[in-house]
PDB file of C-alpha atoms and ligand atoms in Angstrom:
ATOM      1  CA  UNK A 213      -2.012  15.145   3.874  1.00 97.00           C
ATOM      2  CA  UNK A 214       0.166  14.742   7.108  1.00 98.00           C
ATOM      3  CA  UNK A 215       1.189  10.963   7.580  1.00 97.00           C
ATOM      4  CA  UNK A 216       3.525  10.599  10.906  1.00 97.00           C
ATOM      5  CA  UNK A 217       5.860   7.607  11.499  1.00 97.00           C
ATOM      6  CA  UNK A 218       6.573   5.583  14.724  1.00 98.00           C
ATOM      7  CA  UNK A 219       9.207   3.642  14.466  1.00 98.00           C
ATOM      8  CA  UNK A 220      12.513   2.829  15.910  1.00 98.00           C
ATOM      9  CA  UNK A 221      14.132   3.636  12.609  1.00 97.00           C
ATOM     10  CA  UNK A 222      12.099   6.840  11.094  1.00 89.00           C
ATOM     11  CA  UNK A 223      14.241   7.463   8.711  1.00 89.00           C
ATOM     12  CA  UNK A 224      13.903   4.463   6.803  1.00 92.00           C
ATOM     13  CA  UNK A 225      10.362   5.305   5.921  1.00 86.00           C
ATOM     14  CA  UNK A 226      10.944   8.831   4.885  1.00 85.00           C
ATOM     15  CA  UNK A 227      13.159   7.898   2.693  1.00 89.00           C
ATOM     16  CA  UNK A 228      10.641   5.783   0.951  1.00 87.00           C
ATOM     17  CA  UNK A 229       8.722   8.910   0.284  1.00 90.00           C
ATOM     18  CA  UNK A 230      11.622  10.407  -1.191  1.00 93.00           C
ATOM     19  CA  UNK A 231      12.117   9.750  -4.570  1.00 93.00           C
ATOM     20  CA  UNK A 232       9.767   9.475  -7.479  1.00 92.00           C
ATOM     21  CA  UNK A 233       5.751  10.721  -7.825  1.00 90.00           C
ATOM     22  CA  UNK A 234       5.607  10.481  -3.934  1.00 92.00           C
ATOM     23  CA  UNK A 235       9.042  12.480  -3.355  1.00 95.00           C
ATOM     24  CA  UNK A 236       7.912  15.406  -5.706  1.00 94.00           C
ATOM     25  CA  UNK A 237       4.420  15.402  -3.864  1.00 94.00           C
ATOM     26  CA  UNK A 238       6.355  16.029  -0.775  1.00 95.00           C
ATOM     27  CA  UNK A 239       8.833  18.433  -2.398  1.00 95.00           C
ATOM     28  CA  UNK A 240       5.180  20.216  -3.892  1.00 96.00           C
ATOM     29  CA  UNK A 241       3.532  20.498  -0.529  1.00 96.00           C
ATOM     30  CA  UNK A 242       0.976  17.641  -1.276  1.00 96.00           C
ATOM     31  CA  UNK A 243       2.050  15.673   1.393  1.00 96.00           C
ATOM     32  CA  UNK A 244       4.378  15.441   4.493  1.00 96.00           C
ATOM     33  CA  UNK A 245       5.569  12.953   6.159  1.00 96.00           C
ATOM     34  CA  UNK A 246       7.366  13.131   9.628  1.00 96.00           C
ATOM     35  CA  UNK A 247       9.319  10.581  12.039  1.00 97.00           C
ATOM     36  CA  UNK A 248       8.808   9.915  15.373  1.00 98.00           C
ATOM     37  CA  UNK A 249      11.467   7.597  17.332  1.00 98.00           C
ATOM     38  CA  UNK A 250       9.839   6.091  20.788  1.00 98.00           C
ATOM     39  CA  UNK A 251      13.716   5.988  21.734  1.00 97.00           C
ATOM     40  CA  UNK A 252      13.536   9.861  22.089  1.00 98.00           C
ATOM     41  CA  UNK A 253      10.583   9.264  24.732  1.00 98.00           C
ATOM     42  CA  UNK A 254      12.327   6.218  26.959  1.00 97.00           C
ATOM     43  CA  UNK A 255      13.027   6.817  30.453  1.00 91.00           C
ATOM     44  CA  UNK A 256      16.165   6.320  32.081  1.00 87.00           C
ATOM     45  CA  UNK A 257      19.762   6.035  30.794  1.00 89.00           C
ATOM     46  CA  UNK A 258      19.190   3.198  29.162  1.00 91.00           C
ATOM     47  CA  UNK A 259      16.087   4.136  27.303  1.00 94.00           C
ATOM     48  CA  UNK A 260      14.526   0.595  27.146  1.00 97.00           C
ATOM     49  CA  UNK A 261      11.937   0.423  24.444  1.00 98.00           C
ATOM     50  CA  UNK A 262      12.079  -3.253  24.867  1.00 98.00           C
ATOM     51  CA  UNK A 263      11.214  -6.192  27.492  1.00 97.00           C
ATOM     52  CA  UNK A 264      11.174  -9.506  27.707  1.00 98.00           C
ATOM     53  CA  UNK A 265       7.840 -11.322  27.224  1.00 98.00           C
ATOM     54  CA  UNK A 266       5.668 -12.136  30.419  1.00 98.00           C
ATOM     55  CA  UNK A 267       5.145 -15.648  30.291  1.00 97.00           C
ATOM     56  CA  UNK A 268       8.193 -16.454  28.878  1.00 97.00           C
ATOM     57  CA  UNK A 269       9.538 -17.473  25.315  1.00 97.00           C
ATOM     58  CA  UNK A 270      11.947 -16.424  22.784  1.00 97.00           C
ATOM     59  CA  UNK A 271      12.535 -11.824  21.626  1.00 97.00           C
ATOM     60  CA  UNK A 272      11.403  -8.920  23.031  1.00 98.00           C
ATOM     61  CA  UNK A 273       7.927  -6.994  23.319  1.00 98.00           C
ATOM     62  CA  UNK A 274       7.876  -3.443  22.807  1.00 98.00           C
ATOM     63  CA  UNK A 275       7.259  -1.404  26.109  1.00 98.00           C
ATOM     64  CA  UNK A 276       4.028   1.165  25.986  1.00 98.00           C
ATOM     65  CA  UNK A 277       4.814   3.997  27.372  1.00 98.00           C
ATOM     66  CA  UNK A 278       8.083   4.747  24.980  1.00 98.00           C
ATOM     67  CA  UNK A 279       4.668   4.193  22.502  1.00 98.00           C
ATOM     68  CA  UNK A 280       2.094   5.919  23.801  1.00 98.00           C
ATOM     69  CA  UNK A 281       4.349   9.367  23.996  1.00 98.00           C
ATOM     70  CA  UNK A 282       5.414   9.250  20.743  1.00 98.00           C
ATOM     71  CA  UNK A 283       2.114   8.644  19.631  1.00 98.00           C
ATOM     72  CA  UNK A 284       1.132  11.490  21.583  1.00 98.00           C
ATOM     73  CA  UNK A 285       3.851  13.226  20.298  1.00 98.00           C
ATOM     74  CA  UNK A 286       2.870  12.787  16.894  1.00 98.00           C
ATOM     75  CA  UNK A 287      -0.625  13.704  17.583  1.00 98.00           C
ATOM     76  CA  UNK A 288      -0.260  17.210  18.886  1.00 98.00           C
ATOM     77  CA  UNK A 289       2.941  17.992  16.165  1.00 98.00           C
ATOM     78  CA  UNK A 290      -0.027  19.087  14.136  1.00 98.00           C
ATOM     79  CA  UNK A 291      -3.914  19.925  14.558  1.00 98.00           C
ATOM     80  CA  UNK A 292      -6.818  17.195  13.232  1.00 98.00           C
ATOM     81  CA  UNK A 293      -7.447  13.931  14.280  1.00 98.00           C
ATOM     82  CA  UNK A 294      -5.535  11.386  12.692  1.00 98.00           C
ATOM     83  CA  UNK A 295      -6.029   7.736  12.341  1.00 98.00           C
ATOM     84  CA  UNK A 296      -3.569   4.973  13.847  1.00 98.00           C
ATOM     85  CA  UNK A 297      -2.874   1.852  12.026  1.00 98.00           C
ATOM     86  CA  UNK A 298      -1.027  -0.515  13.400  1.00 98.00           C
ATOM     87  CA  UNK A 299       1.181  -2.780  10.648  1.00 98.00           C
ATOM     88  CA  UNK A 300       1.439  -6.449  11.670  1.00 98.00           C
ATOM     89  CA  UNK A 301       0.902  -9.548  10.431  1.00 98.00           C
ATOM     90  CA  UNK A 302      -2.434  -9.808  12.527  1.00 97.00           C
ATOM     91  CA  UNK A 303      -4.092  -6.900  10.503  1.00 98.00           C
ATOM     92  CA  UNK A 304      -6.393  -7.090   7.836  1.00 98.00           C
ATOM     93  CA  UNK A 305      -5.307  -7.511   4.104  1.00 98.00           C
ATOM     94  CA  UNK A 306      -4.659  -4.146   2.492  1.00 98.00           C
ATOM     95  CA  UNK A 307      -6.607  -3.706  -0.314  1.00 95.00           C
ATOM     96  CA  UNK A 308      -6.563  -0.907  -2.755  1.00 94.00           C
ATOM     97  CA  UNK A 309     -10.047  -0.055  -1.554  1.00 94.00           C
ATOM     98  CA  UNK A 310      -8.398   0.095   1.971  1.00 97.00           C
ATOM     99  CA  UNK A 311      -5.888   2.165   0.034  1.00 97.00           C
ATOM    100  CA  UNK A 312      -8.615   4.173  -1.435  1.00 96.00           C
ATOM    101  CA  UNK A 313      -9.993   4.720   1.812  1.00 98.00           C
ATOM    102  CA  UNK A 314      -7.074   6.176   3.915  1.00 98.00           C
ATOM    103  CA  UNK A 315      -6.046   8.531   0.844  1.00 98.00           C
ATOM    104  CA  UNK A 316      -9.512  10.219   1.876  1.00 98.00           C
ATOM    105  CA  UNK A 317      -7.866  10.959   5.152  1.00 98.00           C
ATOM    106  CA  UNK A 318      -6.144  14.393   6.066  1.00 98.00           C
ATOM    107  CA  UNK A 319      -3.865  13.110   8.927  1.00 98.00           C
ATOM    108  CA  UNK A 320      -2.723   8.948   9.316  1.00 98.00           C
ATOM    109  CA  UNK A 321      -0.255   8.023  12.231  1.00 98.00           C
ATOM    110  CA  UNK A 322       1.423   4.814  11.321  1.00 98.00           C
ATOM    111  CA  UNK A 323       3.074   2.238  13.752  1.00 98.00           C
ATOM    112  CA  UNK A 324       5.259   0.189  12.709  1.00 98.00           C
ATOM    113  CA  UNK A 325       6.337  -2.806  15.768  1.00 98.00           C
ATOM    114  CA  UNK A 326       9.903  -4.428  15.976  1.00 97.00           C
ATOM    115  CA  UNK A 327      10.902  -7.498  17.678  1.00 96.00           C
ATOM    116  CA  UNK A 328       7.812  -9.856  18.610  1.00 96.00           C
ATOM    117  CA  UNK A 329       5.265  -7.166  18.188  1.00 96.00           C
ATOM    118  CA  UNK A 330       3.733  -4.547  20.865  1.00 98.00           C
ATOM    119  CA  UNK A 331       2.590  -4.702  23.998  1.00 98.00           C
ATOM    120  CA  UNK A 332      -1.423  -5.603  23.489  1.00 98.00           C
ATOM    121  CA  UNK A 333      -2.494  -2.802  26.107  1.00 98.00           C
ATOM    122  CA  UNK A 334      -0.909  -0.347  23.700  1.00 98.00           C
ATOM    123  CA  UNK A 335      -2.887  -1.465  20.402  1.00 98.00           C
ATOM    124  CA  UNK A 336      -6.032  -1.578  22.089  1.00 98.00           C
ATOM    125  CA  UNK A 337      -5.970   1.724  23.604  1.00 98.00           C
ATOM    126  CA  UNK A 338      -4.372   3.464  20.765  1.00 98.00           C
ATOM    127  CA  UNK A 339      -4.665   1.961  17.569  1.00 98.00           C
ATOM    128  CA  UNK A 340      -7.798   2.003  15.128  1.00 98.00           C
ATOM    129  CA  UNK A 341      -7.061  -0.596  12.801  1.00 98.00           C
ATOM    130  CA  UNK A 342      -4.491  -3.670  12.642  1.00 98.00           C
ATOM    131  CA  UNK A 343      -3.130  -3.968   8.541  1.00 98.00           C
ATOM    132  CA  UNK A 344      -1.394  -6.580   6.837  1.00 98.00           C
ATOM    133  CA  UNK A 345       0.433  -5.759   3.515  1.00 98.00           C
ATOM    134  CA  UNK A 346       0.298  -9.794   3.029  1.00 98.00           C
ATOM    135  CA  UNK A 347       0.810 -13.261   4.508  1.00 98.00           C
ATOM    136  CA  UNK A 348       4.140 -13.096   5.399  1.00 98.00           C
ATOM    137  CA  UNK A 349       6.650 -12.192   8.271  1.00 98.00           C
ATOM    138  CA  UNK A 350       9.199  -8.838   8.160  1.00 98.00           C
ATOM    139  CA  UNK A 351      11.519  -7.798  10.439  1.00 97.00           C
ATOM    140  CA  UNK A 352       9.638  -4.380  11.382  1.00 97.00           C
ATOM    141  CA  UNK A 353       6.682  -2.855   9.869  1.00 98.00           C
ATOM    142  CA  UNK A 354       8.788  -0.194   8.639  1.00 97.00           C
ATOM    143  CA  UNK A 355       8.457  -1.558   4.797  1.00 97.00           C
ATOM    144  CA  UNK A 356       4.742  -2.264   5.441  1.00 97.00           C
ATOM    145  CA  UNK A 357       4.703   1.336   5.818  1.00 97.00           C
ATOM    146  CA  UNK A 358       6.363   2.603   3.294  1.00 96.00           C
ATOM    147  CA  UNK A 359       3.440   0.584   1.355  1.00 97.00           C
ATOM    148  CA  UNK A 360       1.087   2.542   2.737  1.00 97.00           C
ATOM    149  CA  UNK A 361       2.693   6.069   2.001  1.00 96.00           C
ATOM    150  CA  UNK A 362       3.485   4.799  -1.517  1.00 96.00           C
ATOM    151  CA  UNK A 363      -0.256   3.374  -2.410  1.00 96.00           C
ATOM    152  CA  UNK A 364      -2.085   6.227  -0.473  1.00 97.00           C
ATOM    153  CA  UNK A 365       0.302   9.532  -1.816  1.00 95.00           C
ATOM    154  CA  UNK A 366      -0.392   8.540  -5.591  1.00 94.00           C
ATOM    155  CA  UNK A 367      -3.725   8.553  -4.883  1.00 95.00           C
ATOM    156  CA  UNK A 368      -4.206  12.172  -3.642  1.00 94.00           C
ATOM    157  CA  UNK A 369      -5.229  15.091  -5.757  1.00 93.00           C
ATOM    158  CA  UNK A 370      -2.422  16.495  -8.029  1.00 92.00           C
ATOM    159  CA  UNK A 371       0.052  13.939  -7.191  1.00 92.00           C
ATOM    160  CA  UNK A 372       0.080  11.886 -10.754  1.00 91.00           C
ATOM    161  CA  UNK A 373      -0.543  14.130 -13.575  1.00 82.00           C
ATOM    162  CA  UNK A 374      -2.645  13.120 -16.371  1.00 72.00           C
ATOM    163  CA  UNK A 375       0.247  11.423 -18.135  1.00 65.00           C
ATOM    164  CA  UNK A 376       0.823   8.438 -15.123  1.00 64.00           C
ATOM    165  CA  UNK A 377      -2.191   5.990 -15.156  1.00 59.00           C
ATOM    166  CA  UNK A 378      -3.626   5.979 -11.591  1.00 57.00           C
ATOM    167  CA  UNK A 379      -6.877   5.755 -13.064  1.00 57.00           C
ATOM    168  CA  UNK A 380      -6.335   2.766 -15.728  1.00 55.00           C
ATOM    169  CA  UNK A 381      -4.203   0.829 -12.566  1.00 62.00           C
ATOM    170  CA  UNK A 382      -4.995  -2.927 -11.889  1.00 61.00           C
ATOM    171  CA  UNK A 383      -7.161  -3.492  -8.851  1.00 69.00           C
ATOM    172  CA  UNK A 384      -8.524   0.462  -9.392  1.00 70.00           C
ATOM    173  CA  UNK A 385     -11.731  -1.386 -11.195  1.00 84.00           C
ATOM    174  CA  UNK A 386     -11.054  -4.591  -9.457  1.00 90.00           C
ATOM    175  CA  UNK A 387      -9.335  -6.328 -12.579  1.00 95.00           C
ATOM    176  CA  UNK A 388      -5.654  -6.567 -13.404  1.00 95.00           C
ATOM    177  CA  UNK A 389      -4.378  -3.887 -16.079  1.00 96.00           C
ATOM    178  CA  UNK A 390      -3.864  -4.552 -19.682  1.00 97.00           C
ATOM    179  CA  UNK A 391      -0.514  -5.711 -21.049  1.00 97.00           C
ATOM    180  CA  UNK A 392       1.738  -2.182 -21.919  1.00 98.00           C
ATOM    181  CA  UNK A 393       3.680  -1.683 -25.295  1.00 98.00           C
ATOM    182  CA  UNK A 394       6.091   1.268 -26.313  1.00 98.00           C
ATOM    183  CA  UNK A 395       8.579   1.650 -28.947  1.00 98.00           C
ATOM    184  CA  UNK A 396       9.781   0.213 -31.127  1.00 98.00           C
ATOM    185  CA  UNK A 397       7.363  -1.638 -33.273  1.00 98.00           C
ATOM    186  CA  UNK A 398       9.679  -3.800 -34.293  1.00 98.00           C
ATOM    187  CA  UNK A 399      11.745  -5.888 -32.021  1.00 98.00           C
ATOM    188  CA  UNK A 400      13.622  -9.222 -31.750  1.00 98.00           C
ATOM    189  CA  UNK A 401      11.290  -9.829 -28.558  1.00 98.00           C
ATOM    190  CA  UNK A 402       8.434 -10.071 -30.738  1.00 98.00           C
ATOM    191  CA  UNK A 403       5.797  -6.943 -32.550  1.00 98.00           C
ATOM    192  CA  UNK A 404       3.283  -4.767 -30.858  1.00 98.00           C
ATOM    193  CA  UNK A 405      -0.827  -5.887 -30.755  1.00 98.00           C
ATOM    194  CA  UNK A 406      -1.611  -4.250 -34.369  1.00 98.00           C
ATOM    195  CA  UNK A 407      -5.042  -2.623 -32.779  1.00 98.00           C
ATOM    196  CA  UNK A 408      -3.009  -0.422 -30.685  1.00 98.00           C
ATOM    197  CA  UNK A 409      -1.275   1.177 -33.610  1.00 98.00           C
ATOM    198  CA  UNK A 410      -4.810   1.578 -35.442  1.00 98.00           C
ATOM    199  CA  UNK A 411      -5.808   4.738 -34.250  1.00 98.00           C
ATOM    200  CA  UNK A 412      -8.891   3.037 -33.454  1.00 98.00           C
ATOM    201  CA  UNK A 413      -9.590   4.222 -29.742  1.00 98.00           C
ATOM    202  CA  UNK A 414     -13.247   2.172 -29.426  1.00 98.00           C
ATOM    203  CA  UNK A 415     -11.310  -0.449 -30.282  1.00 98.00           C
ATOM    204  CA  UNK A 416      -8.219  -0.074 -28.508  1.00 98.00           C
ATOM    205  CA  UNK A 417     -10.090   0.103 -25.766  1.00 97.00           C
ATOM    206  CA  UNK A 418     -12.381  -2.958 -26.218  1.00 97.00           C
ATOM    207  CA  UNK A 419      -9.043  -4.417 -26.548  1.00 98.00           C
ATOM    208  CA  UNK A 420      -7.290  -3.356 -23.219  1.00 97.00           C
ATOM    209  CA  UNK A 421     -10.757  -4.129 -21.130  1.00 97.00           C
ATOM    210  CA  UNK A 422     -10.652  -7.360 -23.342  1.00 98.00           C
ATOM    211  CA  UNK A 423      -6.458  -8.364 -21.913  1.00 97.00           C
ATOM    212  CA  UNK A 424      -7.612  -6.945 -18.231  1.00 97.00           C
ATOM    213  CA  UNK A 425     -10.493  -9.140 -17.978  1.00 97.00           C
ATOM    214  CA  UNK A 426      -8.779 -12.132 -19.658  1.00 97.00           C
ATOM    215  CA  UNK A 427      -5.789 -12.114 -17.210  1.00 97.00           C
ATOM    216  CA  UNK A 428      -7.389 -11.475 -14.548  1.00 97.00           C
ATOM    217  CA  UNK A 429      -9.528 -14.718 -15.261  1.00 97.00           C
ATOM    218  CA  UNK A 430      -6.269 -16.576 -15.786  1.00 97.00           C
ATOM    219  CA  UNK A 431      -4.438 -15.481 -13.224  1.00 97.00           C
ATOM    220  CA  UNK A 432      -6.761 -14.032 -10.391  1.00 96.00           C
ATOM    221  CA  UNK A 433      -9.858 -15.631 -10.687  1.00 96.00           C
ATOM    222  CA  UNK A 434     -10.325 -15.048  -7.030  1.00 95.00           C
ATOM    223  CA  UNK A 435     -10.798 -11.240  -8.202  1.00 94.00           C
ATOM    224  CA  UNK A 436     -13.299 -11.891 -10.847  1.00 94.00           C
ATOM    225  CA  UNK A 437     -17.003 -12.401  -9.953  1.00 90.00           C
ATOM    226  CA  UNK A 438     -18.466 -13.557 -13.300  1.00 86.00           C
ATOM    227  CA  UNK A 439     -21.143 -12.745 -12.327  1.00 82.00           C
ATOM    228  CA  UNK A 440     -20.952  -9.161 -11.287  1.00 90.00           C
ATOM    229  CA  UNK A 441     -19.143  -8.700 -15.118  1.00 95.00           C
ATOM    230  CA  UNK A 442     -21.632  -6.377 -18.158  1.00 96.00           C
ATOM    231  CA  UNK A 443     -22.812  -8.357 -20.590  1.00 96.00           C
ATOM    232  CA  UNK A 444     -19.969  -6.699 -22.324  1.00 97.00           C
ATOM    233  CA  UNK A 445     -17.404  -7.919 -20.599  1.00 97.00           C
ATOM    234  CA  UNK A 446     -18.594 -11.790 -20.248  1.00 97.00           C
ATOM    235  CA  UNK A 447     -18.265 -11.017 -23.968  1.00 97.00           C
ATOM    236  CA  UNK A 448     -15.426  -9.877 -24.324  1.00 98.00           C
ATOM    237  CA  UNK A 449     -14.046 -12.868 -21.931  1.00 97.00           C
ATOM    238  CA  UNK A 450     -15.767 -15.139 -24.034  1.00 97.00           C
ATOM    239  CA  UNK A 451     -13.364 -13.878 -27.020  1.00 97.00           C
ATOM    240  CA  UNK A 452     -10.333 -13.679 -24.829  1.00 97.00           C
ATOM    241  CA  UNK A 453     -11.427 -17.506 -23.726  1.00 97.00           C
ATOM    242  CA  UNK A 454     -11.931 -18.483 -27.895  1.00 97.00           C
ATOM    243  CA  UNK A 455      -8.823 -16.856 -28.944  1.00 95.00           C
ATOM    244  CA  UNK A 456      -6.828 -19.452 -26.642  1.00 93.00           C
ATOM    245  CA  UNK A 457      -8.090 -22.469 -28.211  1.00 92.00           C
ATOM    246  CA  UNK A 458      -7.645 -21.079 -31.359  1.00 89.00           C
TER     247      UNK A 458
HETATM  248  C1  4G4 B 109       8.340  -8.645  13.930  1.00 85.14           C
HETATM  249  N1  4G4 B 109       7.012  -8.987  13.550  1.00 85.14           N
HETATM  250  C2  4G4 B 109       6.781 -10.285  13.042  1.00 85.14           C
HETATM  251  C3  4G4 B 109       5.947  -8.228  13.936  1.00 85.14           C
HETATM  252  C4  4G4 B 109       5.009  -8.720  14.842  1.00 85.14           C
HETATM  253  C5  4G4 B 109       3.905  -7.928  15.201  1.00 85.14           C
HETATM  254  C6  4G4 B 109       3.756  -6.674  14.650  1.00 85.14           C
HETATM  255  C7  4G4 B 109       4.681  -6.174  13.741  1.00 85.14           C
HETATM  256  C8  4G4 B 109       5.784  -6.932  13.385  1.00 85.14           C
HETATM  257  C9  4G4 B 109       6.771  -6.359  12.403  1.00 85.14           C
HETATM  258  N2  4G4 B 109       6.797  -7.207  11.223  1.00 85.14           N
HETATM  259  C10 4G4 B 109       5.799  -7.201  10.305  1.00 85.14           C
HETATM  260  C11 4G4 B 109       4.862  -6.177  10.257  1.00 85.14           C
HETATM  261  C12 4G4 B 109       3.867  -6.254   9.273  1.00 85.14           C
HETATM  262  C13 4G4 B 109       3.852  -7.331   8.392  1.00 85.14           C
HETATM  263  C14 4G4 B 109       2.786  -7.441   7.340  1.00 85.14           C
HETATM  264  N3  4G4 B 109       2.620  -8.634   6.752  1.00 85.14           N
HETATM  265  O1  4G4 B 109       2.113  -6.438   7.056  1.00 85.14           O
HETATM  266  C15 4G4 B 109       4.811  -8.304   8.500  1.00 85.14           C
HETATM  267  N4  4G4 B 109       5.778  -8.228   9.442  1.00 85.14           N
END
């Protein structure tokens, strides 16, 4: 998977795919991700990528044509169509099926805005989709980014190996994951849930699906439809729900 960055400060995003799961994918071939500066494609000595807004009012838009050739740019640096997304505040909520999606994807171009945003002539002739990362306001989309690479690079074949839990992750089956427990047993912060040291893996994991749906009742019942839940798991809710008022 090829993922190309257009932003004012490239760097700053590949080094968010540099460390960790995501920096051995790239070091392992799985994944690449390149930088392309629309200061390199400015005109004059100046190299304005900036201008001040028509109609007046406080920052700086971001000019399209210092855009629209690094897009370009990015687009013929390798073969295959690619997808632009475009992270601002005015996108749609990224969701880990939105996530899901673009990790199906062999090529994504993302482009990430500074000052008061980009030039709207630019989005709608270049850009596929608009994405938020959430309801609030950064200084560049350069972090929203980074988001992206993270959430979509675990996802692709051979990053995680069996031992990391890409799978078992909250929001992978809709629900929030399970509460986690290592060694030791014993510890002045409290025990670990006996059932997980019984050996018991039917009911280890009634017991995780039991915590996931549970907390995600508690504290994301916005993500739970009752009604969609097995009769197993409005079950197991129901115990999660009784063991509180015990
Ligand atoms: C400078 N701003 C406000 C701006 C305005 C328009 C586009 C991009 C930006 C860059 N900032 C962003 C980007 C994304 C998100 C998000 N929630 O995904 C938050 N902020």
């Amino acid at each position: 998977m090829r993922i190309d960055i257009v932003s004012l400060f490239p760097e700053f995003v590949a080094q968010c795919a540099a460390f960790g799961v995501v920096g051995r994918a790239v070091e392992r071939g799985l994944l690449s991700v390149h930088g392309f500066n629309p200061r390199d494609y400015a005109e004059g000595n100046y190299r304005r990528v900036d201008d001040r807004p028509f109609g007046g009012g406080p920052g700086m838009v971001m000019l399209i044509d210092p855009l629209r050739a690094s897009l370009r740019a990015a687009r013929e640096a390798a073969p295959g169509p690619a997808r632009v997304v475009y992270m601002s505040p005015q996108g749609a909520p990224l969701t880990q099926a939105k996530v899901r999606e673009l990790a199906g994807r062999e090529r994504l171009i993302l482009l990430c805005g500074r000052y008061e945003g980009i030039d709207e002539r630019l989005i709608r002739a270049e850009v596929d989709e608009e994405i938020s990362i959430g309801d609030y306001v950064l200084s560049g989309g350069e972090l929203a980014a980074a988001v992206i690479v993270d959430a979509v690079a675990r996802l692709r074949e051979g990053v995680l190996g069996d031992a990391e839990s890409a799978v078992q992750d909250s929001f992978e089956d809709g629900l929030l994951d399970c509460p986690h427990y290592t060694r030791p047993v014993e510890h002045d912060l409290g025990t670990v849930p006996e059932v997980l040291m019984s050996g018991n893996h039917a009911e280890i994991a009634k017991w995780r699906r039991m915590q996931s749906l549970g907390r995600t009742w508690q504290r994301r019942p916005d993500l739970l439809d009752e009604a969609a839940l097995s009769k197993a798991d409005r079950k197991l809710l129901e115990a999660y729900r009784a063991a509180l008022e015990a």
